[in-house]
């Protein structure tokens, strides 16, 4: 296996200003440039030439069917203004046009592999590290392997932004759980996306959004569960499951545009989704060209209960690659039936 087959996990520190940018003071040059842009879009030339502001990151706010971007510290509605500098297309735009990099085909005996390093919610003042490994074949009926390891490494809560840098070593051996299961796995559902279930889905984000909303009523979560949070969480769990192929990753990514109140940002082949509700901010990063997961985090939004805004509640980092075969089982494995 070459290093080229590995998708780099990018640092989260570059993404922390996702919503905080709204509160930043806008330089006068940026305000002038924004004013000039709006005048050009309305068909009126500015009275004098305004020097171009330094390139700013592209932001897209999606709420219901409306899109807005942050310009010069304020919010204005835009839609590809004439003469606007070329920008990097978002995952949503690539998905809507079908311009997406397909998954590399597997050779006989090869598996798609997803590795997740997770720092979970605090327990007794500590956050614990768990690694999850998935070996997924393309052959219908062939078994796949899921290995979950509690490494024993811990972080004090609240922890730092860079989780692995200050982790305490484990006191004992890791706890490993392995499970083999057939890939087909029956009719499936949104929590068990079997090939049969995925094949039954229309390539229509609006239809899919309605199906997830209807499923909310069927599974009957806790009364206090917000339907938008439920929908967002369902889609994110699927996108980070490792079980979706490229066309379905694009479908679910586009469906996110129908969930009210989230932000997207695209830069350097990364599309970031940010969703806030209550005192939790969820941030999910996907590779734009493939829709593969790169990272996910949940942090506090504001100071409360003795914790400062930005305190991490959960962090996950993902790597994907192709491997020739699953490892030899290291523990007692379980098989259904």
PDB file of C-alpha atoms in Angstrom, residues 183-331:
ATOM      1  CA  UNK A 183     -22.262  -7.255   3.939  1.00  0.00           C
ATOM      2  CA  UNK A 184     -25.823  -7.683   2.674  1.00  0.00           C
ATOM      3  CA  UNK A 185     -27.399  -7.756   6.139  1.00  0.00           C
ATOM      4  CA  UNK A 186     -31.060  -7.773   5.080  1.00  0.00           C
ATOM      5  CA  UNK A 187     -33.277  -4.898   3.952  1.00  0.00           C
ATOM      6  CA  UNK A 188     -31.395  -2.287   5.984  1.00  0.00           C
ATOM      7  CA  UNK A 189     -32.318   1.192   7.213  1.00  0.00           C
ATOM      8  CA  UNK A 190     -30.797   4.618   7.809  1.00  0.00           C
ATOM      9  CA  UNK A 191     -28.861   3.116  10.728  1.00  0.00           C
ATOM     10  CA  UNK A 192     -27.871  -0.009   8.766  1.00  0.00           C
ATOM     11  CA  UNK A 193     -27.209   1.101   5.172  1.00  0.00           C
ATOM     12  CA  UNK A 194     -27.068  -2.274   3.441  1.00  0.00           C
ATOM     13  CA  UNK A 195     -26.556  -2.440  -0.339  1.00  0.00           C
ATOM     14  CA  UNK A 196     -30.236  -3.308  -0.792  1.00  0.00           C
ATOM     15  CA  UNK A 197     -31.320  -0.287   1.233  1.00  0.00           C
ATOM     16  CA  UNK A 198     -28.985   2.109  -0.580  1.00  0.00           C
ATOM     17  CA  UNK A 199     -30.114   0.771  -3.955  1.00  0.00           C
ATOM     18  CA  UNK A 200     -33.714   1.603  -3.010  1.00  0.00           C
ATOM     19  CA  UNK A 201     -32.971   5.314  -2.533  1.00  0.00           C
ATOM     20  CA  UNK A 202     -33.767   7.816  -5.250  1.00  0.00           C
ATOM     21  CA  UNK A 203     -31.032  10.202  -6.354  1.00  0.00           C
ATOM     22  CA  UNK A 204     -33.247  13.057  -5.200  1.00  0.00           C
ATOM     23  CA  UNK A 205     -32.205  15.105  -2.131  1.00  0.00           C
ATOM     24  CA  UNK A 206     -35.721  16.473  -1.527  1.00  0.00           C
ATOM     25  CA  UNK A 207     -37.233  12.997  -1.573  1.00  0.00           C
ATOM     26  CA  UNK A 208     -34.487  11.665   0.705  1.00  0.00           C
ATOM     27  CA  UNK A 209     -34.923  14.553   3.144  1.00  0.00           C
ATOM     28  CA  UNK A 210     -38.643  13.786   3.379  1.00  0.00           C
ATOM     29  CA  UNK A 211     -37.902  10.099   3.975  1.00  0.00           C
ATOM     30  CA  UNK A 212     -35.578  10.898   6.891  1.00  0.00           C
ATOM     31  CA  UNK A 213     -38.137  13.313   8.347  1.00  0.00           C
ATOM     32  CA  UNK A 214     -40.827  10.626   8.095  1.00  0.00           C
ATOM     33  CA  UNK A 215     -38.479   8.105   9.711  1.00  0.00           C
ATOM     34  CA  UNK A 216     -38.137  10.500  12.657  1.00  0.00           C
ATOM     35  CA  UNK A 217     -41.820   9.925  13.396  1.00  0.00           C
ATOM     36  CA  UNK A 218     -41.483   6.152  13.093  1.00  0.00           C
ATOM     37  CA  UNK A 219     -38.502   5.643  15.403  1.00  0.00           C
ATOM     38  CA  UNK A 220     -40.009   8.018  17.996  1.00  0.00           C
ATOM     39  CA  UNK A 221     -36.883   9.426  19.668  1.00  0.00           C
ATOM     40  CA  UNK A 222     -37.080  11.202  23.011  1.00  0.00           C
ATOM     41  CA  UNK A 223     -39.729  13.965  23.146  1.00  0.00           C
ATOM     42  CA  UNK A 224     -37.093  16.688  23.522  1.00  0.00           C
ATOM     43  CA  UNK A 225     -35.240  15.570  20.357  1.00  0.00           C
ATOM     44  CA  UNK A 226     -35.153  18.309  17.715  1.00  0.00           C
ATOM     45  CA  UNK A 227     -36.122  17.004  14.271  1.00  0.00           C
ATOM     46  CA  UNK A 228     -33.439  19.137  12.569  1.00  0.00           C
ATOM     47  CA  UNK A 229     -30.762  17.782  14.909  1.00  0.00           C
ATOM     48  CA  UNK A 230     -32.049  14.255  14.275  1.00  0.00           C
ATOM     49  CA  UNK A 231     -31.924  14.735  10.495  1.00  0.00           C
ATOM     50  CA  UNK A 232     -28.463  16.306  10.553  1.00  0.00           C
ATOM     51  CA  UNK A 233     -27.122  13.592  12.873  1.00  0.00           C
ATOM     52  CA  UNK A 234     -28.604  10.794  10.744  1.00  0.00           C
ATOM     53  CA  UNK A 235     -26.939  12.105   7.588  1.00  0.00           C
ATOM     54  CA  UNK A 236     -23.586  12.765   9.268  1.00  0.00           C
ATOM     55  CA  UNK A 237     -23.523   9.274  10.800  1.00  0.00           C
ATOM     56  CA  UNK A 238     -24.050   7.806   7.335  1.00  0.00           C
ATOM     57  CA  UNK A 239     -21.399  10.008   5.716  1.00  0.00           C
ATOM     58  CA  UNK A 240     -18.840   8.950   8.332  1.00  0.00           C
ATOM     59  CA  UNK A 241     -19.844   5.269   8.387  1.00  0.00           C
ATOM     60  CA  UNK A 242     -17.517   4.163   5.586  1.00  0.00           C
ATOM     61  CA  UNK A 243     -20.415   2.236   4.029  1.00  0.00           C
ATOM     62  CA  UNK A 244     -21.456   4.718   1.337  1.00  0.00           C
ATOM     63  CA  UNK A 245     -20.026   4.715  -2.156  1.00  0.00           C
ATOM     64  CA  UNK A 246     -19.285   7.963  -3.990  1.00  0.00           C
ATOM     65  CA  UNK A 247     -22.719   8.480  -5.556  1.00  0.00           C
ATOM     66  CA  UNK A 248     -24.504   8.026  -2.232  1.00  0.00           C
ATOM     67  CA  UNK A 249     -22.014  10.215  -0.379  1.00  0.00           C
ATOM     68  CA  UNK A 250     -22.861  12.984  -2.846  1.00  0.00           C
ATOM     69  CA  UNK A 251     -26.589  12.325  -2.437  1.00  0.00           C
ATOM     70  CA  UNK A 252     -26.488  12.606   1.356  1.00  0.00           C
ATOM     71  CA  UNK A 253     -24.166  15.625   1.225  1.00  0.00           C
ATOM     72  CA  UNK A 254     -26.646  17.426  -1.034  1.00  0.00           C
ATOM     73  CA  UNK A 255     -29.496  16.459   1.287  1.00  0.00           C
ATOM     74  CA  UNK A 256     -27.764  18.386   4.078  1.00  0.00           C
ATOM     75  CA  UNK A 257     -28.585  21.591   2.175  1.00  0.00           C
ATOM     76  CA  UNK A 258     -32.225  21.098   3.145  1.00  0.00           C
ATOM     77  CA  UNK A 259     -31.545  21.036   6.895  1.00  0.00           C
ATOM     78  CA  UNK A 260     -32.195  24.546   8.292  1.00  0.00           C
ATOM     79  CA  UNK A 261     -29.402  26.410  10.006  1.00  0.00           C
ATOM     80  CA  UNK A 262     -26.050  25.001   8.918  1.00  0.00           C
ATOM     81  CA  UNK A 263     -22.971  26.586   7.344  1.00  0.00           C
ATOM     82  CA  UNK A 264     -20.648  25.220   4.678  1.00  0.00           C
ATOM     83  CA  UNK A 265     -17.163  26.290   3.747  1.00  0.00           C
ATOM     84  CA  UNK A 266     -14.986  24.939   0.926  1.00  0.00           C
ATOM     85  CA  UNK A 267     -11.215  25.359   0.719  1.00  0.00           C
ATOM     86  CA  UNK A 268      -8.287  23.195  -0.427  1.00  0.00           C
ATOM     87  CA  UNK A 269     -10.459  20.187  -1.361  1.00  0.00           C
ATOM     88  CA  UNK A 270     -12.204  20.251   2.018  1.00  0.00           C
ATOM     89  CA  UNK A 271     -15.855  21.048   2.616  1.00  0.00           C
ATOM     90  CA  UNK A 272     -16.754  21.890   6.212  1.00  0.00           C
ATOM     91  CA  UNK A 273     -20.285  21.615   7.588  1.00  0.00           C
ATOM     92  CA  UNK A 274     -21.066  23.508  10.794  1.00  0.00           C
ATOM     93  CA  UNK A 275     -24.341  23.062  12.660  1.00  0.00           C
ATOM     94  CA  UNK A 276     -25.297  24.720  15.933  1.00  0.00           C
ATOM     95  CA  UNK A 277     -28.157  23.918  18.242  1.00  0.00           C
ATOM     96  CA  UNK A 278     -28.274  24.853  21.904  1.00  0.00           C
ATOM     97  CA  UNK A 279     -24.769  24.838  23.380  1.00  0.00           C
ATOM     98  CA  UNK A 280     -23.306  22.375  20.869  1.00  0.00           C
ATOM     99  CA  UNK A 281     -21.492  23.149  17.628  1.00  0.00           C
ATOM    100  CA  UNK A 282     -20.919  20.167  15.334  1.00  0.00           C
ATOM    101  CA  UNK A 283     -18.244  20.496  12.673  1.00  0.00           C
ATOM    102  CA  UNK A 284     -17.824  17.836   9.971  1.00  0.00           C
ATOM    103  CA  UNK A 285     -15.095  17.961   7.307  1.00  0.00           C
ATOM    104  CA  UNK A 286     -15.362  15.943   4.089  1.00  0.00           C
ATOM    105  CA  UNK A 287     -12.979  15.751   1.154  1.00  0.00           C
ATOM    106  CA  UNK A 288     -14.693  17.811  -1.533  1.00  0.00           C
ATOM    107  CA  UNK A 289     -13.641  15.718  -4.526  1.00  0.00           C
ATOM    108  CA  UNK A 290     -14.761  12.393  -3.026  1.00  0.00           C
ATOM    109  CA  UNK A 291     -17.085  13.094  -0.092  1.00  0.00           C
ATOM    110  CA  UNK A 292     -14.906  10.928   2.162  1.00  0.00           C
ATOM    111  CA  UNK A 293     -14.856  11.885   5.866  1.00  0.00           C
ATOM    112  CA  UNK A 294     -11.791  13.644   7.281  1.00  0.00           C
ATOM    113  CA  UNK A 295     -12.821  14.810  10.755  1.00  0.00           C
ATOM    114  CA  UNK A 296     -15.716  15.568  13.057  1.00  0.00           C
ATOM    115  CA  UNK A 297     -15.940  17.511  16.311  1.00  0.00           C
ATOM    116  CA  UNK A 298     -18.535  18.725  18.805  1.00  0.00           C
ATOM    117  CA  UNK A 299     -17.677  21.748  20.958  1.00  0.00           C
ATOM    118  CA  UNK A 300     -19.519  24.104  23.291  1.00  0.00           C
ATOM    119  CA  UNK A 301     -20.836  27.336  21.774  1.00  0.00           C
ATOM    120  CA  UNK A 302     -20.776  29.599  24.827  1.00  0.00           C
ATOM    121  CA  UNK A 303     -19.490  29.689  28.396  1.00  0.00           C
ATOM    122  CA  UNK A 304     -21.701  27.610  30.687  1.00  0.00           C
ATOM    123  CA  UNK A 305     -21.478  25.270  33.677  1.00  0.00           C
ATOM    124  CA  UNK A 306     -17.851  26.193  34.296  1.00  0.00           C
ATOM    125  CA  UNK A 307     -16.721  25.376  30.750  1.00  0.00           C
ATOM    126  CA  UNK A 308     -15.578  27.970  28.241  1.00  0.00           C
ATOM    127  CA  UNK A 309     -16.870  28.310  24.711  1.00  0.00           C
ATOM    128  CA  UNK A 310     -15.023  25.961  22.363  1.00  0.00           C
ATOM    129  CA  UNK A 311     -14.550  23.171  24.915  1.00  0.00           C
ATOM    130  CA  UNK A 312     -14.383  19.864  22.961  1.00  0.00           C
ATOM    131  CA  UNK A 313     -17.011  17.250  23.764  1.00  0.00           C
ATOM    132  CA  UNK A 314     -16.059  14.773  21.049  1.00  0.00           C
ATOM    133  CA  UNK A 315     -13.461  14.595  18.288  1.00  0.00           C
ATOM    134  CA  UNK A 316     -13.022  12.048  15.506  1.00  0.00           C
ATOM    135  CA  UNK A 317     -10.371  11.818  12.792  1.00  0.00           C
ATOM    136  CA  UNK A 318     -10.715   9.537   9.766  1.00  0.00           C
ATOM    137  CA  UNK A 319      -8.395   7.846   7.278  1.00  0.00           C
ATOM    138  CA  UNK A 320      -9.462   5.785   4.278  1.00  0.00           C
ATOM    139  CA  UNK A 321      -7.449   3.414   2.129  1.00  0.00           C
ATOM    140  CA  UNK A 322      -7.567   0.074   0.328  1.00  0.00           C
ATOM    141  CA  UNK A 323      -6.133  -3.024   2.025  1.00  0.00           C
ATOM    142  CA  UNK A 324      -5.570  -6.500   0.666  1.00  0.00           C
ATOM    143  CA  UNK A 325      -7.232  -8.407   3.516  1.00  0.00           C
ATOM    144  CA  UNK A 326      -8.554  -8.073   7.078  1.00  0.00           C
ATOM    145  CA  UNK A 327      -6.190  -8.938   9.908  1.00  0.00           C
ATOM    146  CA  UNK A 328      -6.153 -12.264  11.676  1.00  0.00           C
ATOM    147  CA  UNK A 329      -8.621 -11.974  14.591  1.00  0.00           C
ATOM    148  CA  UNK A 330      -6.888 -11.025  17.827  1.00  0.00           C
ATOM    149  CA  UNK A 331      -9.846 -11.641  20.146  1.00  0.00           C
TER     150      UNK A 331
END
